[in-house]
């Protein structure tokens, strides 16, 4: 029997509105649209076309309300074939009126070191974005997460006090680069930097859990892969030492928001671990999201 959880805020740590780009399903009757449906099916979505409902930021917030999600963290991409500009994403976040949080992305291969660092600083300081996404294995020149070309970008994050988001998972073009141990090197080089491992380096569950054990600044966000074979290892760790480092994410549009919340409640997390994963850890990670107290009052009303 699953734990009975109280009504609390939920922070979705990986959410990308479909309208942002064809890669996320913005254009029906295209190969990209079919891929979004295919991946939804692979990760157990009951409705593989759910992502077509939200046409704008208002629609995304409506989907969040239906799912019981307080804040959605939008982690876009800047890699060949998937370019979402920081200005465009920041504009979407502004329309979300604090319900949508934008994470910047830069491509150090396309921009070069100095321009990538400058864009990261501009996105965070000028546009108000709350972190930086790095797609190490997906750039034109694929690399490990601890590649020397990424070090200046991690340094910027540490200096500006925002988390670094590291893309990983089984869709990495060269699976040898889906290496959790690279994060161990980054975490030790930048011990004050919170590092969010998007997709939890699945299927290398034991390895990323080991890295999190060694480094308290490593956060594991397996999102849709939590529900794939072997995902129970994340939950076991989250019920133990990794309680303060585990994060909920829906992976929208590749899995429905509401189903993600519902399925997360069935994982067998303790009440304390569930509350930490769904909002307390994220709130601490970002230095406050401004919704927890408000939502608690609503729950008590």
Coordinates of C-alpha atoms in Angstrom, one line a residue:
X1 CA 0.0 0.0 0.0
X2 CA 1.4 3.4 -0.9
X3 CA 2.1 6.1 1.7
X4 CA -0.7 8.6 2.3
X5 CA 0.8 12.0 1.5
X6 CA -0.6 15.4 2.6
X7 CA -1.4 18.1 0.0
X8 CA 1.8 20.0 -0.5
X9 CA 3.4 22.0 -3.3
X10 CA 5.0 20.1 -6.2
X11 CA 7.9 21.4 -8.1
X12 CA 8.4 19.8 -11.5
X13 CA 12.1 19.9 -12.2
X14 CA 12.0 19.0 -15.9
X15 CA 9.2 20.5 -18.0
X16 CA 9.4 21.8 -21.6
X17 CA 6.2 23.1 -23.2
X18 CA 5.7 21.5 -26.6
X19 CA 5.2 24.8 -28.3
X20 CA 8.9 25.8 -27.7
X21 CA 10.2 23.7 -30.6
X22 CA 9.4 20.9 -33.1
X23 CA 11.6 18.6 -31.0
X24 CA 9.1 18.9 -28.2
X25 CA 6.1 18.2 -30.5
X26 CA 5.1 21.6 -31.7
X27 CA 4.4 20.5 -35.3
X28 CA 1.9 17.7 -35.9
X29 CA 2.5 15.4 -38.9
X30 CA 6.3 15.7 -38.7
X31 CA 8.9 13.1 -37.8
X32 CA 9.7 15.0 -34.6
X33 CA 6.0 14.8 -33.5
X34 CA 6.0 11.0 -34.0
X35 CA 9.2 10.7 -32.0
X36 CA 7.6 12.5 -29.0
X37 CA 4.7 10.1 -29.2
X38 CA 7.1 7.1 -29.5
X39 CA 9.0 8.2 -26.4
X40 CA 5.8 8.7 -24.5
X41 CA 4.8 5.2 -25.3
X42 CA 8.3 3.8 -24.3
X43 CA 8.1 5.4 -20.8
X44 CA 4.6 4.3 -20.1
X45 CA 2.4 7.3 -20.9
X46 CA -1.3 6.4 -21.0
X47 CA -2.1 9.3 -23.3
X48 CA 0.7 9.7 -25.9
X49 CA -0.7 12.9 -27.4
X50 CA -1.3 14.8 -24.1
X51 CA 1.3 17.4 -25.0
X52 CA -0.9 18.8 -27.8
X53 CA -3.4 20.4 -25.4
X54 CA -1.2 23.3 -24.1
X55 CA -0.7 25.9 -26.9
X56 CA 0.8 28.7 -24.9
X57 CA 2.0 29.5 -21.3
X58 CA -1.5 29.9 -20.1
X59 CA -2.3 26.4 -21.3
X60 CA 0.8 25.0 -19.6
X61 CA -0.2 26.5 -16.3
X62 CA -3.7 25.0 -16.7
X63 CA -2.1 21.6 -17.2
X64 CA 0.0 22.2 -14.1
X65 CA -3.1 23.1 -12.1
X66 CA -4.8 19.9 -13.2
X67 CA -1.8 17.9 -12.1
X68 CA -1.3 19.8 -8.8
X69 CA 2.1 21.2 -9.8
X70 CA 3.0 24.6 -8.2
X71 CA 6.1 25.4 -10.2
X72 CA 7.5 24.0 -13.4
X73 CA 11.2 24.3 -14.2
X74 CA 11.8 24.7 -17.9
X75 CA 15.1 23.2 -19.0
X76 CA 15.4 24.0 -22.7
X77 CA 18.2 23.0 -25.1
X78 CA 20.9 24.6 -27.2
X79 CA 22.3 21.8 -29.4
X80 CA 22.3 21.2 -33.2
X81 CA 18.7 20.7 -34.2
X82 CA 17.2 22.0 -31.0
X83 CA 17.8 25.7 -30.4
X84 CA 15.6 27.4 -27.9
X85 CA 16.9 30.9 -27.3
X86 CA 17.4 32.1 -23.7
X87 CA 15.4 35.3 -24.6
X88 CA 12.4 33.2 -25.8
X89 CA 12.4 31.0 -22.8
X90 CA 12.7 33.9 -20.4
X91 CA 9.7 35.5 -22.1
X92 CA 7.7 32.3 -21.6
X93 CA 8.7 32.3 -17.9
X94 CA 7.6 35.9 -17.6
X95 CA 4.1 35.0 -18.9
X96 CA 3.9 32.3 -16.3
X97 CA 4.1 34.8 -13.5
X98 CA 6.4 32.9 -11.2
X99 CA 4.8 29.5 -11.9
X100 CA 7.4 28.9 -14.7
X101 CA 11.1 29.0 -14.0
X102 CA 13.6 29.3 -16.9
X103 CA 16.9 27.5 -17.0
X104 CA 19.4 28.9 -19.5
X105 CA 21.3 26.9 -22.2
X106 CA 24.5 27.6 -24.1
X107 CA 26.5 25.6 -26.6
X108 CA 30.2 26.1 -26.1
X109 CA 31.1 24.4 -29.3
X110 CA 28.9 26.7 -31.4
X111 CA 29.8 29.9 -29.5
X112 CA 33.3 29.3 -28.3
X113 CA 34.5 29.6 -24.7
X114 CA 34.3 33.4 -24.2
X115 CA 31.0 33.9 -26.0
X116 CA 29.4 30.9 -24.1
X117 CA 30.5 32.3 -20.8
X118 CA 29.3 35.8 -21.7
X119 CA 25.9 34.4 -22.8
X120 CA 25.6 32.3 -19.6
X121 CA 26.2 35.4 -17.5
X122 CA 23.8 37.5 -19.5
X123 CA 21.0 34.9 -19.3
X124 CA 21.4 34.6 -15.5
X125 CA 22.1 38.2 -14.5
X126 CA 20.1 40.1 -17.1
X127 CA 17.3 37.7 -18.0
X128 CA 16.9 36.4 -14.5
X129 CA 17.2 32.7 -15.4
X130 CA 17.7 30.4 -12.5
X131 CA 20.4 28.0 -13.6
X132 CA 22.4 26.7 -16.6
X133 CA 21.8 23.6 -18.7
X134 CA 24.7 21.7 -20.2
X135 CA 24.1 19.1 -22.9
X136 CA 27.6 17.6 -22.8
X137 CA 26.9 14.4 -24.9
X138 CA 24.6 16.2 -27.4
X139 CA 26.8 19.0 -28.7
X140 CA 28.2 19.0 -32.3
X141 CA 31.4 17.7 -30.6
X142 CA 30.1 15.4 -28.0
X143 CA 31.9 15.3 -24.6
X144 CA 31.7 14.0 -21.1
X145 CA 30.2 16.2 -18.4
X146 CA 33.7 16.9 -17.0
X147 CA 35.2 18.0 -20.3
X148 CA 37.6 21.0 -19.9
X149 CA 35.5 23.1 -22.3
X150 CA 32.6 23.0 -19.8
X151 CA 34.6 24.0 -16.7
X152 CA 34.3 27.7 -17.3
X153 CA 30.6 27.4 -17.4
X154 CA 30.4 25.4 -14.1
X155 CA 32.6 28.2 -12.7
X156 CA 30.1 30.8 -13.8
X157 CA 27.3 28.9 -12.1
X158 CA 29.2 28.7 -8.8
X159 CA 30.1 32.3 -8.9
X160 CA 26.6 33.4 -9.6
X161 CA 25.0 31.0 -7.1
X162 CA 22.8 29.1 -9.4
X163 CA 22.7 25.3 -10.1
X164 CA 24.1 23.6 -13.1
X165 CA 21.9 21.1 -14.9
X166 CA 23.6 18.2 -16.7
X167 CA 21.8 16.3 -19.4
X168 CA 22.2 12.6 -19.5
X169 CA 20.3 9.4 -20.2
X170 CA 19.8 6.6 -22.7
X171 CA 19.2 9.0 -25.6
X172 CA 22.8 10.2 -25.5
X173 CA 24.1 9.6 -29.0
X174 CA 27.3 7.9 -27.7
X175 CA 26.3 6.0 -24.6
X176 CA 29.9 5.9 -23.4
X177 CA 29.5 9.6 -22.7
X178 CA 26.5 8.9 -20.4
X179 CA 29.0 8.5 -17.6
X180 CA 28.0 9.4 -14.0
X181 CA 31.6 9.3 -12.8
X182 CA 32.3 12.4 -14.9
X183 CA 29.9 14.2 -12.4
X184 CA 32.0 13.0 -9.5
X185 CA 35.0 15.0 -11.0
X186 CA 32.8 18.1 -11.4
X187 CA 31.4 17.9 -8.0
X188 CA 34.8 17.7 -6.4
X189 CA 36.2 20.5 -8.5
X190 CA 33.2 22.8 -7.6
X191 CA 32.2 21.6 -4.1
X192 CA 29.8 24.5 -3.5
X193 CA 28.0 24.1 -6.9
X194 CA 24.6 22.3 -6.9
X195 CA 24.6 19.9 -9.8
X196 CA 21.3 18.5 -11.1
X197 CA 21.6 15.3 -13.0
X198 CA 18.7 15.4 -15.5
X199 CA 17.4 11.9 -16.4
X200 CA 19.5 10.5 -13.6
X201 CA 22.2 9.1 -16.0
X202 CA 19.7 6.2 -16.6
X203 CA 20.3 3.3 -16.9
X204 CA 23.4 3.7 -14.8
X205 CA 21.4 3.9 -11.6
X206 CA 23.9 2.4 -9.2
X207 CA 26.7 4.5 -10.5
X208 CA 24.9 7.9 -10.1
X209 CA 23.6 6.9 -6.7
X210 CA 27.3 6.2 -5.7
X211 CA 28.3 9.6 -7.0
X212 CA 25.5 11.2 -5.0
X213 CA 26.6 9.3 -1.9
X214 CA 30.1 10.8 -2.2
X215 CA 29.0 14.3 -3.1
X216 CA 26.2 16.1 -1.2
X217 CA 26.1 18.8 -4.0
X218 CA 24.9 16.2 -6.5
X219 CA 21.1 16.1 -7.1
X220 CA 19.5 13.2 -8.9
X221 CA 16.4 14.0 -11.1
X222 CA 15.6 10.8 -13.1
X223 CA 12.1 12.1 -14.0
X224 CA 10.5 9.8 -16.5
X225 CA 13.2 7.1 -16.1
X226 CA 12.2 6.7 -12.4
X227 CA 9.4 4.5 -13.8
X228 CA 11.6 2.4 -16.1
X229 CA 13.2 -1.0 -15.3
X230 CA 15.8 -0.5 -12.6
X231 CA 14.3 2.8 -11.4
X232 CA 13.6 1.4 -8.0
X233 CA 17.2 1.9 -7.2
X234 CA 16.7 5.7 -7.2
X235 CA 13.7 5.3 -4.8
X236 CA 15.7 3.0 -2.4
X237 CA 18.4 5.6 -2.2
X238 CA 15.9 8.4 -1.8
X239 CA 14.4 6.6 1.2
X240 CA 17.9 6.6 2.7
X241 CA 21.0 8.8 2.4
X242 CA 19.8 10.5 -0.9
X243 CA 16.6 12.0 0.6
X244 CA 18.0 15.5 0.4
X245 CA 19.3 15.0 -3.1
X246 CA 16.3 13.5 -5.0
X247 CA 14.1 15.6 -7.2
X248 CA 10.7 15.0 -8.9
X249 CA 10.4 15.8 -12.6
X250 CA 7.6 14.9 -15.0
X251 CA 9.6 15.1 -18.3
X252 CA 6.7 16.8 -20.0
X253 CA 6.1 16.7 -23.0
X254 CA 7.6 13.2 -23.0
X255 CA 5.3 12.1 -20.2
X256 CA 2.0 13.6 -18.9
X257 CA 2.4 16.0 -15.9
X258 CA -0.6 14.6 -14.0
X259 CA 0.4 11.0 -14.6
X260 CA 3.9 11.8 -13.4
X261 CA 2.5 13.2 -10.1
X262 CA 0.1 10.3 -9.6
X263 CA 2.8 7.6 -10.4
X264 CA 5.3 9.3 -8.1
X265 CA 2.9 8.8 -5.2
X266 CA 3.0 5.1 -5.8
X267 CA 6.7 4.6 -5.7
X268 CA 6.9 3.8 -2.0
X269 CA 8.7 6.9 -0.8
X270 CA 8.4 7.7 2.9
X271 CA 6.4 10.8 3.7
X272 CA 9.5 12.8 4.5
X273 CA 11.3 11.7 1.4
X274 CA 8.3 12.4 -0.8
X275 CA 8.0 16.0 0.6
X276 CA 11.7 16.6 0.1
X277 CA 11.6 15.2 -3.5
X278 CA 8.5 17.1 -4.6
X279 CA 9.3 20.5 -3.2
X280 CA 11.6 21.0 -0.2
X281 CA 14.8 20.0 -2.1
X282 CA 13.9 22.2 -5.1
X283 CA 13.0 25.1 -2.9
X284 CA 16.4 24.9 -1.2
X285 CA 18.2 24.3 -4.5
X286 CA 16.9 27.6 -5.9
X287 CA 17.1 29.6 -2.6
X288 CA 13.4 29.8 -2.4
X289 CA 10.6 29.6 -4.9
X290 CA 8.0 31.6 -3.0
X291 CA 5.1 29.2 -3.1
X292 CA 5.6 26.7 -0.3
X293 CA 4.1 28.9 2.5
X294 CA 1.2 30.0 0.3
X295 CA 0.3 26.4 -0.7
X296 CA 0.5 25.2 2.9
X297 CA -2.0 27.7 4.0
X298 CA -4.3 26.6 1.2
X299 CA -3.9 23.0 2.3
X300 CA -4.8 23.9 5.9
X301 CA -7.9 25.9 4.9

